[in-house]
XYZ file of C-alpha atoms in Angstrom:
772
model
C 0.000 0.000 0.000
C 1.300 3.451 -0.892
C 1.861 6.194 1.636
C 0.480 9.691 1.531
C 3.987 11.096 1.780
C 5.258 9.527 -1.496
C 5.131 12.566 -3.769
C 5.679 10.732 -7.067
C 2.908 8.239 -6.345
C 0.680 11.105 -5.228
C 1.304 12.921 -8.496
C 0.420 9.809 -10.505
C -2.715 9.323 -8.411
C -3.798 12.925 -8.934
C -3.328 12.560 -12.685
C -5.563 9.505 -12.684
C -8.039 11.392 -10.477
C -8.192 14.201 -13.042
C -8.920 11.742 -15.851
C -11.473 9.988 -13.676
C -13.126 13.329 -12.954
C -13.041 14.357 -16.612
C -14.858 11.281 -17.908
C -17.167 11.261 -14.880
C -18.152 14.805 -15.835
C -18.718 13.677 -19.430
C -20.930 10.885 -18.068
C -22.884 13.359 -15.928
C -23.242 15.768 -18.867
C -24.893 13.047 -20.947
C -27.291 11.629 -18.349
C -28.288 14.805 -16.474
C -28.930 18.461 -17.269
C -30.507 19.306 -20.591
C -30.626 15.660 -21.746
C -32.499 14.310 -18.742
C -34.736 17.399 -18.732
C -35.412 16.886 -22.431
C -36.246 13.216 -21.952
C -38.614 13.983 -19.067
C -40.313 16.639 -21.194
C -40.591 14.224 -24.135
C -42.501 11.681 -22.035
C -44.921 14.264 -20.674
C -43.156 15.301 -17.463
C -43.975 18.747 -16.072
C -41.532 21.341 -14.690
C -42.058 19.802 -11.261
C -40.688 16.462 -12.543
C -37.781 18.344 -14.152
C -36.931 19.973 -10.843
C -37.599 16.754 -8.894
C -34.908 14.826 -10.760
C -32.334 17.277 -9.420
C -33.963 18.004 -6.056
C -34.266 14.434 -4.722
C -30.606 13.551 -5.403
C -29.678 16.813 -3.725
C -31.638 15.867 -0.598
C -29.840 12.553 -0.495
C -26.742 14.553 0.268
C -27.746 13.910 3.883
C -26.142 10.524 3.387
C -22.772 12.247 3.459
C -23.009 12.397 7.247
C -23.191 8.633 7.848
C -20.850 8.178 4.893
C -18.207 10.346 6.541
C -18.624 8.517 9.852
C -18.546 5.097 8.242
C -15.685 5.931 5.886
C -13.390 7.113 8.655
C -13.443 3.593 10.092
C -11.656 2.288 6.999
C -7.871 2.236 6.815
C -8.116 2.555 3.026
C -9.676 5.457 1.161
C -10.020 3.566 -2.109
C -11.646 0.441 -0.676
C -14.429 2.542 0.800
C -14.987 4.799 -2.225
C -14.952 2.082 -4.913
C -18.372 0.373 -4.348
C -20.295 3.656 -4.218
C -18.574 5.002 -7.294
C -19.270 1.826 -9.249
C -22.968 1.744 -8.274
C -23.347 5.397 -9.257
C -22.282 4.500 -12.761
C -24.233 1.236 -13.089
C -27.549 2.682 -11.914
C -27.796 4.774 -15.084
C -27.606 1.663 -17.322
C -31.426 1.198 -17.204
C -31.847 4.612 -18.884
C -30.183 3.194 -22.007
C -33.021 0.732 -22.609
C -35.862 2.660 -20.967
C -36.893 4.553 -24.164
C -37.588 1.187 -25.866
C -39.577 -0.412 -23.051
C -43.388 -0.465 -23.378
C -43.962 1.166 -19.998
C -46.496 3.957 -19.527
C -44.933 7.401 -19.346
C -45.705 7.881 -15.623
C -43.826 4.648 -14.888
C -40.872 5.833 -16.947
C -40.839 9.079 -14.995
C -40.690 7.134 -11.743
C -37.876 4.924 -13.099
C -35.841 7.994 -14.151
C -36.192 9.696 -10.762
C -35.580 6.413 -8.904
C -32.402 5.563 -10.826
C -31.086 9.102 -10.521
C -31.844 9.141 -6.794
C -30.264 5.726 -6.048
C -27.214 6.676 -8.113
C -26.914 9.918 -6.165
C -27.269 8.045 -2.878
C -24.435 5.707 -3.864
C -21.972 8.411 -4.797
C -22.909 10.868 -2.065
C -22.327 8.228 0.581
C -18.656 8.095 -0.397
C -18.159 11.686 -1.622
C -16.772 13.155 1.668
C -14.120 10.445 1.858
C -13.166 10.892 -1.806
C -12.839 14.650 -1.228
C -10.789 14.057 1.906
C -8.556 11.649 -0.029
C -7.755 14.303 -2.635
C -7.300 16.983 0.056
C -4.702 14.785 1.764
C -2.767 14.407 -1.480
C -2.730 18.102 -2.459
C -0.619 20.592 -0.423
C -2.731 23.430 0.993
C -0.694 26.036 -0.907
C -1.382 24.295 -4.230
C -5.096 23.586 -3.928
C -6.017 26.512 -6.121
C -3.593 25.319 -8.785
C -4.691 21.661 -8.664
C -8.453 22.033 -8.360
C -8.596 24.791 -10.977
C -6.844 22.511 -13.458
C -9.008 19.566 -12.426
C -12.190 21.578 -12.923
C -10.976 22.953 -16.256
C -10.116 19.508 -17.631
C -13.402 18.048 -16.429
C -15.412 20.936 -17.836
C -13.712 20.759 -21.232
C -14.207 17.008 -21.604
C -17.793 17.279 -20.358
C -18.555 20.031 -22.857
C -17.168 18.063 -25.788
C -19.141 14.987 -24.748
C -22.288 17.072 -24.343
C -21.847 18.611 -27.782
C -21.429 15.197 -29.379
C -24.533 14.060 -27.551
C -26.446 17.083 -28.866
C -25.441 16.320 -32.469
C -26.533 12.725 -32.009
C -29.870 13.655 -30.452
C -30.664 16.373 -32.992
C -29.845 13.947 -35.825
C -32.239 11.302 -34.493
C -34.835 13.946 -33.685
C -34.694 15.243 -37.252
C -35.298 11.683 -38.428
C -38.356 11.340 -36.225
C -36.743 8.830 -33.845
C -36.124 10.866 -30.698
C -36.373 7.864 -28.343
C -33.463 6.119 -30.059
C -31.527 9.369 -29.859
C -31.956 9.534 -26.089
C -30.973 5.864 -25.735
C -27.767 6.412 -27.767
C -26.862 9.529 -25.744
C -27.440 7.706 -22.448
C -25.412 4.753 -23.748
C -22.589 7.089 -24.697
C -22.750 8.444 -21.146
C -22.471 4.967 -19.625
C -19.445 4.299 -21.855
C -17.785 7.437 -20.447
C -18.671 6.184 -16.974
C -16.801 2.945 -17.564
C -13.750 4.810 -18.887
C -13.900 7.000 -15.794
C -14.006 3.946 -13.550
C -10.999 2.456 -15.338
C -8.946 5.526 -14.459
C -10.266 5.426 -10.894
C -9.070 1.823 -10.606
C -5.526 2.973 -11.490
C -5.383 5.463 -8.628
C -2.919 4.376 -5.942
C -4.540 3.664 -2.632
C -3.500 5.585 0.462
C -3.802 4.547 4.104
C -5.737 6.623 6.594
C -3.193 7.502 9.221
C -5.708 7.771 12.068
C -8.833 5.678 11.419
C -11.697 6.322 13.830
C -13.923 3.396 14.757
C -16.900 5.311 16.032
C -20.422 4.094 16.350
C -23.085 5.957 14.415
C -24.212 7.632 17.605
C -20.688 8.763 18.462
C -20.214 9.967 14.944
C -23.430 11.943 15.000
C -22.404 13.543 18.277
C -19.069 14.487 16.711
C -20.965 16.390 14.032
C -21.674 19.096 16.571
C -18.043 20.236 16.240
C -18.578 22.230 13.022
C -21.585 23.946 14.591
C -19.617 24.823 17.740
C -16.959 26.449 15.558
C -18.205 30.039 15.326
C -16.376 30.835 12.104
C -17.556 27.673 10.393
C -21.128 28.457 11.397
C -20.731 31.613 9.327
C -19.457 29.494 6.446
C -22.496 27.208 6.729
C -24.912 30.138 6.783
C -23.313 31.672 3.727
C -23.222 28.309 1.966
C -26.927 27.675 2.649
C -27.953 30.999 1.136
C -25.468 30.803 -1.719
C -26.536 27.276 -2.733
C -30.170 28.316 -2.506
C -29.467 31.068 -5.004
C -27.576 28.687 -7.273
C -30.178 25.896 -7.220
C -33.360 27.972 -7.134
C -33.773 27.926 -10.919
C -32.176 24.476 -11.191
C -33.088 22.768 -14.459
C -35.512 25.558 -15.344
C -32.878 27.144 -17.583
C -32.834 23.970 -19.701
C -36.616 23.690 -19.535
C -36.986 27.305 -20.668
C -34.618 26.694 -23.574
C -36.389 23.506 -24.658
C -40.053 24.331 -23.998
C -40.354 28.124 -24.390
C -37.483 29.069 -26.692
C -37.617 25.715 -28.556
C -33.867 25.819 -29.079
C -32.219 22.882 -30.876
C -30.112 20.680 -28.598
C -27.109 21.615 -30.719
C -27.381 25.292 -29.744
C -27.930 24.319 -26.120
C -24.794 22.193 -26.118
C -22.819 24.819 -28.038
C -23.685 27.100 -25.142
C -22.237 24.373 -22.937
C -19.070 24.392 -25.035
C -18.795 28.162 -24.647
C -19.353 27.688 -20.926
C -16.522 25.145 -20.894
C -14.302 27.459 -22.927
C -14.725 30.213 -20.359
C -14.039 27.703 -17.626
C -10.849 26.423 -19.241
C -9.548 29.882 -20.110
C -10.049 31.218 -16.602
C -9.355 28.136 -14.485
C -5.630 28.740 -13.997
C -6.283 32.406 -13.379
C -8.756 31.684 -10.560
C -6.414 29.062 -9.144
C -3.568 31.539 -9.146
C -5.696 34.184 -7.450
C -7.001 31.735 -4.858
C -3.480 30.627 -3.929
C -2.248 34.238 -3.812
C -5.107 36.070 -2.111
C -7.146 33.268 -0.533
C -10.543 31.897 -1.447
C -12.699 34.530 0.259
C -11.760 37.560 -1.895
C -11.981 35.532 -5.099
C -15.312 34.004 -4.082
C -16.605 37.481 -3.290
C -15.690 38.662 -6.769
C -17.119 35.707 -8.678
C -20.127 35.452 -6.356
C -21.326 38.927 -7.230
C -20.638 38.080 -10.862
C -22.742 34.943 -10.504
C -25.728 37.052 -9.504
C -25.673 38.573 -13.005
C -25.360 35.370 -15.039
C -29.128 34.679 -15.433
C -29.530 38.106 -17.043
C -28.732 36.812 -20.520
C -31.863 34.654 -20.520
C -34.020 37.750 -19.981
C -33.181 38.963 -23.483
C -34.049 35.697 -25.245
C -37.325 35.371 -27.133
C -39.217 32.261 -28.383
C -38.677 31.073 -31.968
C -35.721 33.392 -32.599
C -32.874 30.886 -32.739
C -30.322 33.198 -34.359
C -30.964 36.046 -31.916
C -30.889 33.687 -28.963
C -27.680 32.020 -30.143
C -25.968 35.401 -30.567
C -26.957 36.265 -27.010
C -26.272 32.951 -25.303
C -23.074 31.714 -26.952
C -20.760 34.694 -26.250
C -22.168 35.343 -22.762
C -21.729 31.696 -21.804
C -17.966 32.244 -22.034
C -18.264 34.782 -19.199
C -20.704 32.535 -17.364
C -18.270 29.638 -17.616
C -15.437 31.784 -16.296
C -17.589 32.865 -13.371
C -18.695 29.340 -12.512
C -15.073 28.168 -12.691
C -14.195 30.561 -9.899
C -17.280 29.609 -7.895
C -16.669 25.870 -8.214
C -13.054 26.251 -7.159
C -13.404 28.629 -4.233
C -16.710 27.341 -2.882
C -15.090 23.972 -2.167
C -11.677 25.297 -1.212
C -13.060 27.687 1.380
C -14.535 24.654 3.121
C -11.104 23.017 3.165
C -9.489 26.249 4.349
C -11.919 26.875 7.224
C -12.327 23.268 8.382
C -10.099 21.976 11.157
C -7.613 19.549 9.560
C -7.971 16.931 12.305
C -11.757 16.833 11.834
C -11.983 17.680 8.141
C -14.241 14.771 7.143
C -16.896 15.808 9.672
C -16.685 19.447 8.614
C -16.997 18.531 4.942
C -19.874 16.143 5.533
C -21.816 18.783 7.473
C -21.133 21.433 4.832
C -22.041 19.149 1.951
C -25.154 18.065 3.810
C -26.252 21.674 4.214
C -25.553 22.066 0.529
C -27.678 19.022 -0.237
C -30.636 20.144 1.853
C -30.620 23.564 0.214
C -30.088 21.906 -3.156
C -33.252 19.878 -2.534
C -35.463 22.643 -1.206
C -34.380 25.418 -3.593
C -35.372 23.839 -6.956
C -38.717 22.642 -5.589
C -39.333 26.119 -4.242
C -38.310 27.518 -7.634
C -40.820 25.217 -9.346
C -43.599 26.429 -7.050
C -42.692 30.063 -7.620
C -42.774 29.376 -11.367
C -46.238 27.856 -10.984
C -47.440 30.968 -9.116
C -45.973 33.321 -11.715
C -47.456 31.256 -14.557
C -50.947 31.872 -13.207
C -50.675 35.569 -13.999
C -48.425 35.710 -17.083
C -47.333 33.699 -20.092
C -44.889 30.814 -19.652
C -41.820 32.643 -21.035
C -42.398 35.640 -18.759
C -42.905 33.339 -15.768
C -39.524 31.699 -16.393
C -37.868 35.116 -16.645
C -39.491 36.227 -13.382
C -37.960 33.186 -11.666
C -34.571 34.098 -13.132
C -34.858 37.615 -11.693
C -35.633 36.173 -8.255
C -32.597 33.917 -8.664
C -30.380 36.934 -9.329
C -31.662 38.622 -6.184
C -31.053 35.558 -3.996
C -27.494 35.199 -5.246
C -26.753 38.882 -4.726
C -28.067 38.957 -1.154
C -26.190 35.780 -0.176
C -22.811 37.380 -0.869
C -23.169 39.805 2.032
C -23.086 36.834 4.413
C -19.561 36.000 3.239
C -18.266 39.177 4.896
C -18.306 37.644 8.388
C -16.339 34.555 7.315
C -12.676 34.571 8.303
C -10.171 32.610 6.248
C -6.705 32.340 7.715
C -4.060 33.801 5.429
C -6.563 35.363 3.022
C -6.017 38.947 1.911
C -8.580 41.692 2.180
C -11.079 41.840 -0.656
C -10.143 45.483 -1.226
C -6.477 44.552 -1.655
C -7.307 41.882 -4.214
C -9.574 44.200 -6.179
C -6.894 46.895 -6.173
C -4.453 44.505 -7.811
C -7.031 43.162 -10.244
C -7.754 46.656 -11.525
C -4.196 46.771 -12.853
C -4.622 43.746 -15.078
C -3.716 44.479 -18.687
C -3.165 42.190 -21.673
C 0.501 43.177 -21.774
C 0.873 42.435 -18.087
C -0.735 39.026 -18.523
C 1.631 38.252 -21.409
C 4.605 39.314 -19.300
C 3.400 37.133 -16.462
C 3.016 34.190 -18.826
C 6.510 34.775 -20.238
C 7.959 34.867 -16.752
C 6.270 31.657 -15.637
C 6.805 29.646 -18.831
C 9.867 30.991 -20.639
C 13.228 29.330 -20.104
C 15.111 32.073 -21.940
C 17.137 34.360 -19.703
C 16.531 37.506 -21.730
C 12.807 36.876 -22.048
C 12.428 36.368 -18.303
C 14.416 39.518 -17.580
C 12.255 41.578 -19.940
C 9.066 40.054 -18.553
C 10.037 41.091 -15.032
C 10.836 44.609 -16.220
C 7.442 44.846 -17.960
C 5.613 43.660 -14.859
C 7.337 46.296 -12.751
C 6.749 49.119 -15.226
C 3.010 48.325 -15.231
C 2.833 48.102 -11.435
C 1.578 44.531 -11.818
C 1.496 43.604 -8.115
C -0.546 40.547 -9.022
C 2.709 38.921 -10.139
C 4.536 39.668 -6.894
C 4.952 35.992 -5.980
C 6.379 35.144 -9.386
C 8.893 37.981 -9.125
C 9.883 36.827 -5.619
C 10.586 33.359 -7.018
C 12.853 34.965 -9.626
C 15.175 36.069 -6.794
C 16.326 32.425 -6.792
C 16.853 32.274 -10.547
C 20.234 30.763 -11.524
C 20.907 33.810 -13.712
C 22.377 36.854 -11.900
C 20.794 39.140 -14.513
C 17.341 37.825 -13.723
C 17.959 38.065 -9.965
C 19.039 41.685 -10.305
C 15.997 42.519 -12.402
C 13.730 40.797 -9.879
C 15.164 42.868 -7.020
C 14.642 46.092 -8.968
C 11.094 45.033 -9.835
C 10.211 44.320 -6.207
C 11.361 47.819 -5.323
C 8.848 49.188 -7.816
C 6.006 46.802 -6.995
C 6.384 47.102 -3.193
C 4.303 44.030 -2.509
C 3.838 43.007 1.159
C 6.151 40.019 0.801
C 8.930 41.949 -0.959
C 10.892 43.018 2.123
C 11.075 39.550 3.641
C 12.044 38.008 0.321
C 14.876 40.501 -0.173
C 16.029 40.123 3.434
C 16.120 36.373 2.943
C 18.552 36.894 0.084
C 20.590 39.318 2.153
C 20.901 37.092 5.212
C 20.835 33.571 3.777
C 22.786 34.134 0.559
C 25.182 37.037 1.280
C 27.681 35.903 -1.335
C 24.984 35.938 -4.027
C 23.496 39.233 -2.906
C 23.617 41.909 -5.566
C 23.792 45.666 -5.082
C 20.280 45.912 -6.551
C 18.925 43.776 -3.694
C 20.196 46.227 -1.090
C 19.034 49.254 -3.051
C 15.593 47.689 -3.433
C 15.244 47.488 0.351
C 16.002 51.181 0.526
C 13.440 52.042 -2.134
C 10.743 50.010 -0.410
C 11.455 51.890 2.821
C 10.437 49.164 5.275
C 12.110 49.754 8.636
C 12.226 46.005 9.238
C 15.272 45.980 6.942
C 17.309 48.414 9.061
C 19.096 45.872 11.351
C 20.210 43.763 8.390
C 21.392 46.833 6.476
C 23.364 48.078 9.485
C 25.153 44.723 9.604
C 25.767 44.991 5.878
C 27.810 48.166 6.516
C 30.528 45.737 7.682
C 30.331 43.586 4.552
C 33.697 42.707 2.975
C 32.218 43.796 -0.368
C 32.544 47.544 -0.827
C 29.582 47.800 -3.234
C 27.244 46.325 -0.650
C 28.580 48.606 2.092
C 27.874 51.698 0.008
C 24.501 50.446 -1.142
C 23.561 49.728 2.485
C 24.428 53.259 3.540
C 22.304 54.694 0.740
C 19.434 52.346 1.597
C 19.527 53.351 5.271
C 19.258 56.977 4.247
C 16.254 56.261 2.065
C 14.446 54.301 4.758
C 14.802 57.233 7.136
C 14.969 55.366 10.441
C 16.914 57.324 13.116
C 18.098 53.976 14.516
C 20.698 53.927 11.737
C 22.347 57.249 12.665
C 24.995 55.880 15.046
C 26.091 53.207 12.597
C 26.290 55.770 9.797
C 28.311 58.153 11.964
C 30.864 55.399 12.449
C 30.846 54.634 8.724
C 31.813 58.241 7.916
C 35.184 57.489 9.549
C 35.805 54.258 7.629
C 39.355 54.461 6.298
C 40.091 53.085 2.864
C 36.541 53.391 1.514
C 35.806 56.959 0.388
C 32.615 55.862 -1.382
C 31.251 54.453 1.883
C 32.162 57.669 3.680
C 30.398 59.680 0.999
C 27.297 57.480 1.024
C 27.166 57.613 4.827
C 27.347 61.418 4.882
C 24.610 61.559 2.278
C 22.462 59.192 4.325
C 22.934 61.343 7.429
C 21.835 64.353 5.418
C 18.691 62.553 4.226
C 17.988 61.478 7.798
C 18.292 65.071 8.997
C 20.888 63.927 11.540
C 21.980 67.272 13.040
C 23.557 65.313 15.909
C 26.181 64.114 13.395
C 27.444 67.681 12.887
C 30.970 66.814 14.001
C 31.319 63.868 11.623
C 29.926 65.977 8.764
C 32.282 68.868 9.606
C 35.282 66.528 9.696
C 34.298 65.220 6.261
C 34.876 68.739 4.858
C 38.608 67.923 5.093
C 38.408 64.511 3.462
C 41.109 64.093 0.795
C 38.495 62.897 -1.682
C 36.468 65.689 -3.336
C 33.330 63.519 -3.576
C 33.211 63.166 0.207
C 33.695 66.905 0.734
C 30.864 67.635 -1.723
C 28.556 65.327 0.242
C 29.586 66.994 3.499
C 28.988 70.487 2.088
C 25.532 69.439 0.870
C 24.751 68.160 4.352
C 25.921 71.422 5.948
C 23.714 73.415 3.559
C 20.618 71.285 3.867
C 20.832 70.859 7.638
C 22.080 74.453 8.143
C 24.820 73.288 10.517
C 26.118 76.618 11.839
C 28.536 74.760 14.106
C 30.444 73.746 10.963
C 31.136 77.383 9.930
C 34.868 77.405 10.888
C 35.375 74.105 9.039
C 33.696 75.487 5.928
C 35.909 78.564 5.892
C 39.060 76.516 6.403
C 38.103 74.006 3.712
C 37.788 76.870 1.200
C 41.294 77.983 2.131
C 42.879 74.527 2.020
C 41.496 73.106 -1.223
C 41.170 74.443 -4.743
C 39.247 71.774 -6.665
C 35.727 71.488 -8.005
C 34.411 70.285 -4.661
C 34.916 73.744 -3.197
C 32.065 75.243 -5.189
C 29.687 73.216 -3.044
C 31.595 74.298 0.055
C 31.237 77.900 -1.120
C 27.487 77.441 -1.427
C 27.395 76.000 2.105
C 29.185 79.129 3.284
C 26.460 81.170 1.630
C 23.885 79.248 3.658
C 25.449 79.465 7.122
C 27.898 82.345 6.693
C 27.585 86.101 7.178
C 28.170 89.278 5.160
C 31.916 89.080 5.882
C 32.177 85.746 4.025
C 31.098 87.253 0.704
C 34.669 87.799 -0.633
C 35.549 84.143 0.044
C 32.674 82.955 -2.081
C 33.365 85.487 -4.836
C 37.026 84.480 -5.029
C 35.997 80.840 -5.370
C 33.650 81.816 -8.207
C 36.558 83.537 -9.959
C 38.672 80.400 -9.715
C 35.990 78.156 -11.243
C 36.507 77.064 -14.825
C 33.297 75.044 -15.072
C 29.960 76.727 -15.685
C 28.359 74.328 -13.207
C 30.722 75.056 -10.341
C 30.723 78.815 -11.024
C 26.937 78.970 -10.979
C 26.922 77.020 -7.721
C 29.161 79.689 -6.213
C 26.904 82.433 -7.566
C 23.920 80.740 -5.952
C 25.916 80.768 -2.710
C 26.333 84.534 -3.106
C 22.642 84.893 -3.868
C 21.730 82.773 -0.843
C 23.836 84.981 1.394
C 22.140 88.092 -0.037
C 18.633 86.576 0.220
C 17.919 86.507 -3.536
C 18.574 82.866 -4.409
C 15.270 82.092 -6.147
C 15.501 85.144 -8.423
C 19.096 84.411 -9.410
C 18.331 80.737 -9.962
C 15.569 81.696 -12.387
C 17.884 84.045 -14.283
C 20.679 81.475 -14.512
C 18.351 78.943 -16.103
C 17.033 81.389 -18.694
C 18.883 81.816 -21.998
C 19.088 84.343 -24.825
C 16.080 86.614 -25.222
C 14.301 84.887 -22.338
C 17.085 85.930 -19.982
C 17.212 89.490 -21.352
C 13.460 89.784 -20.925
C 13.681 88.564 -17.334
C 16.451 91.079 -16.557
C 14.416 93.929 -18.033
C 11.378 92.926 -16.005
C 13.444 93.165 -12.831
C 15.186 96.394 -13.793
C 12.320 98.293 -15.419
C 10.802 99.657 -12.173
C 14.274 100.977 -11.190
C 15.367 102.550 -14.488
C 13.425 105.794 -14.262
C 15.861 108.464 -13.143
C 18.660 105.897 -12.689
C 21.194 106.610 -15.418
C 23.873 104.401 -13.855
C 21.587 101.379 -14.107
C 20.680 102.172 -17.695
C 24.361 102.536 -18.579
C 25.193 99.293 -16.779
C 22.491 97.457 -18.722
C 23.863 98.892 -21.966
C 27.367 97.672 -21.094
C 25.995 94.243 -20.181
C 24.116 94.073 -23.483
C 27.334 94.942 -25.284
C 29.067 91.993 -23.618
C 31.230 93.958 -21.158
C 29.925 92.446 -17.920
C 32.896 93.519 -15.808
C 32.407 97.168 -16.818
C 28.710 96.843 -16.112
C 29.499 95.759 -12.536
C 31.873 98.687 -12.061
C 29.167 101.059 -13.337
C 26.953 100.017 -10.398
C 29.673 100.668 -7.832
C 29.949 102.395 -5.425
C 26.430 102.115 -4.005
C 25.519 103.390 -0.555
C 22.293 101.431 -0.376
C 23.885 98.161 -1.487
C 27.565 98.178 -0.459
C 27.733 94.522 -1.529
C 27.826 95.780 -5.124
C 31.318 97.148 -4.397
C 32.537 93.639 -3.617
C 30.826 92.238 -6.690
C 32.700 94.763 -8.775
C 35.981 93.895 -6.988
C 35.660 90.160 -7.725
C 33.914 90.013 -11.088
C 33.033 86.721 -12.781
C 30.804 85.669 -15.649
C 27.058 85.992 -14.942
C 27.715 87.843 -11.668
C 25.838 90.809 -13.138
C 22.646 88.740 -12.816
C 23.200 88.712 -9.051
C 23.696 92.493 -9.065
C 20.407 93.115 -10.946
C 18.508 90.781 -8.639
C 19.976 92.576 -5.620
C 18.928 95.993 -6.919
C 15.408 94.694 -7.554
C 15.169 93.268 -4.033
C 12.433 94.972 -2.057
């Protein structure tokens, strides 16, 4: 006997289970639904008989309770499930010959309902144990993936079988031999049942690890456990209302199509194919969402969608096959997609909210509630139809029932709010991510999950990040473990853009568990995300033997903005042999607003590396560290490189009127337009006219001349010296223009500007004169 823990055997068993389920669905498609409703109608059965054939089997779902109790006594799942599954299939064999038997129609109706009911009793007795068997084989984190694929395969095979059955039945019906057509369809269904059973027989058995030999009484008493569980009571209440909404119309959709619309079976089954197409297309998507966000948010989404699915029937009219086909076929794709999500999450939320040690009891109670509601709802729907039919025509009565169905489904969804599913995300969070779905994003996600080409995966990750496709956060996290460094780097950058909840922990895992594989992008991503949980790890990374990671860690700590990093960064500013780390640390202290690091920042003004001094000067300016004033003045005297333009600006921020010559002399020494303008802004900052000068420096050509004239125009009347200075400036003699403005009693600073002239300094003089 195989063990549950043998993964390869489990995988083989699940494959056989999928094939079993696929052909079992084909069997059910051919002996239930539209075909059984059509046969009942053909032998004179009313809508009550149509609903009865689905309602009675639903009521027999009560047998799941003793079935769960009885089945848990067995040490083998398969040995218990096999007899019930076989009887379920064999009990439909009489339907193959029933159309040819000379029984009165009422007797045939009884035989149909009896066979369907006994078959349902057989399979429902073992259903909880079969479900538990599959649940044991599938990891909880992969249930969405497995059951979505299982449902998609089963739906596709069932749809194809149903379509073939429709062609067969329509062909016989056209030849005037409808009874033979039904017999052939039912025979085809039994053939599918036998194929299904053959695959079931190939499933590896699994032992029950803890069989429970309870008496029926003890088992029934144990069934109180799901009702004692407050959260599961909420699940049961929601399930009762939700199933009522689903089953209220029951087979009336098929009856409406056959009796009122008089649609050919081919169109009805083509609608089934479209339904299956929507199911198959969306199955993986719903499975992915269920595994990522949990079943509750996905069920909320598809549940509200389900309340709209009967709407398409409201627009159908009798004897208009083309119109009805154009309405039903495309919309059934959406209906199929919606039902795929419902089928997946409705069952999985039971698994997720049931206690693992008592799962069989929980499932049996839930499925029993489902069965009771599945019995009552269609009979109630039939009675409501009868009441409506007394006051309106048949087609309108059907449509009225469909409207009631929509209302019941809509109301039931509000009872899902109180259900709590462990690990599930908020509905609002899921909807927020779903709103960002785009075709390009879906293609990128597909490329990432399926492509084995390094470049394609890298580009797919980049596309997902650029579109803010947080839905793919888990896939991007997995890419952090890609064997390609390029892909890992791209994944880290993408997580910084996506900022999904799991991003920080995933990046920290790389940082702490794989330090030798950690890339600079991983550290920078933590900084961009800004989660303070990363601070301790980044502080430790300041001691990394790899210089790139040390610098990246300092930058990341600055971006995160946690004051807890200040002491570590202060120490890093004194790290000998790594000027880039010193620079990054000073920059981080500036971003953190760490005025308590004034001494370390002041000391950095004498660093032998210009890049460090520039960072220190920026910090002095931004933090306005007046305590660093002596260091700033000395740095300007000691060094004569491009870094000193930033130091000169810092002097303009924290200095006084007496420091103006120092800044002007530095401007004269500058050979770069960038450094000279930085010095001029320092002068402007000291004189309180920085914004005006900045605007003038950025302007060019006529735009700059216009701006100068706008500033000077109010001052030109009666001011010949200013007019002459402007004329000299226009002629290109800026130094003479500055001298023309000096001396000036009101603005003695103009004398110093004239003493230390430099290119574009006249702009400062004009802005000063216009200052009021």
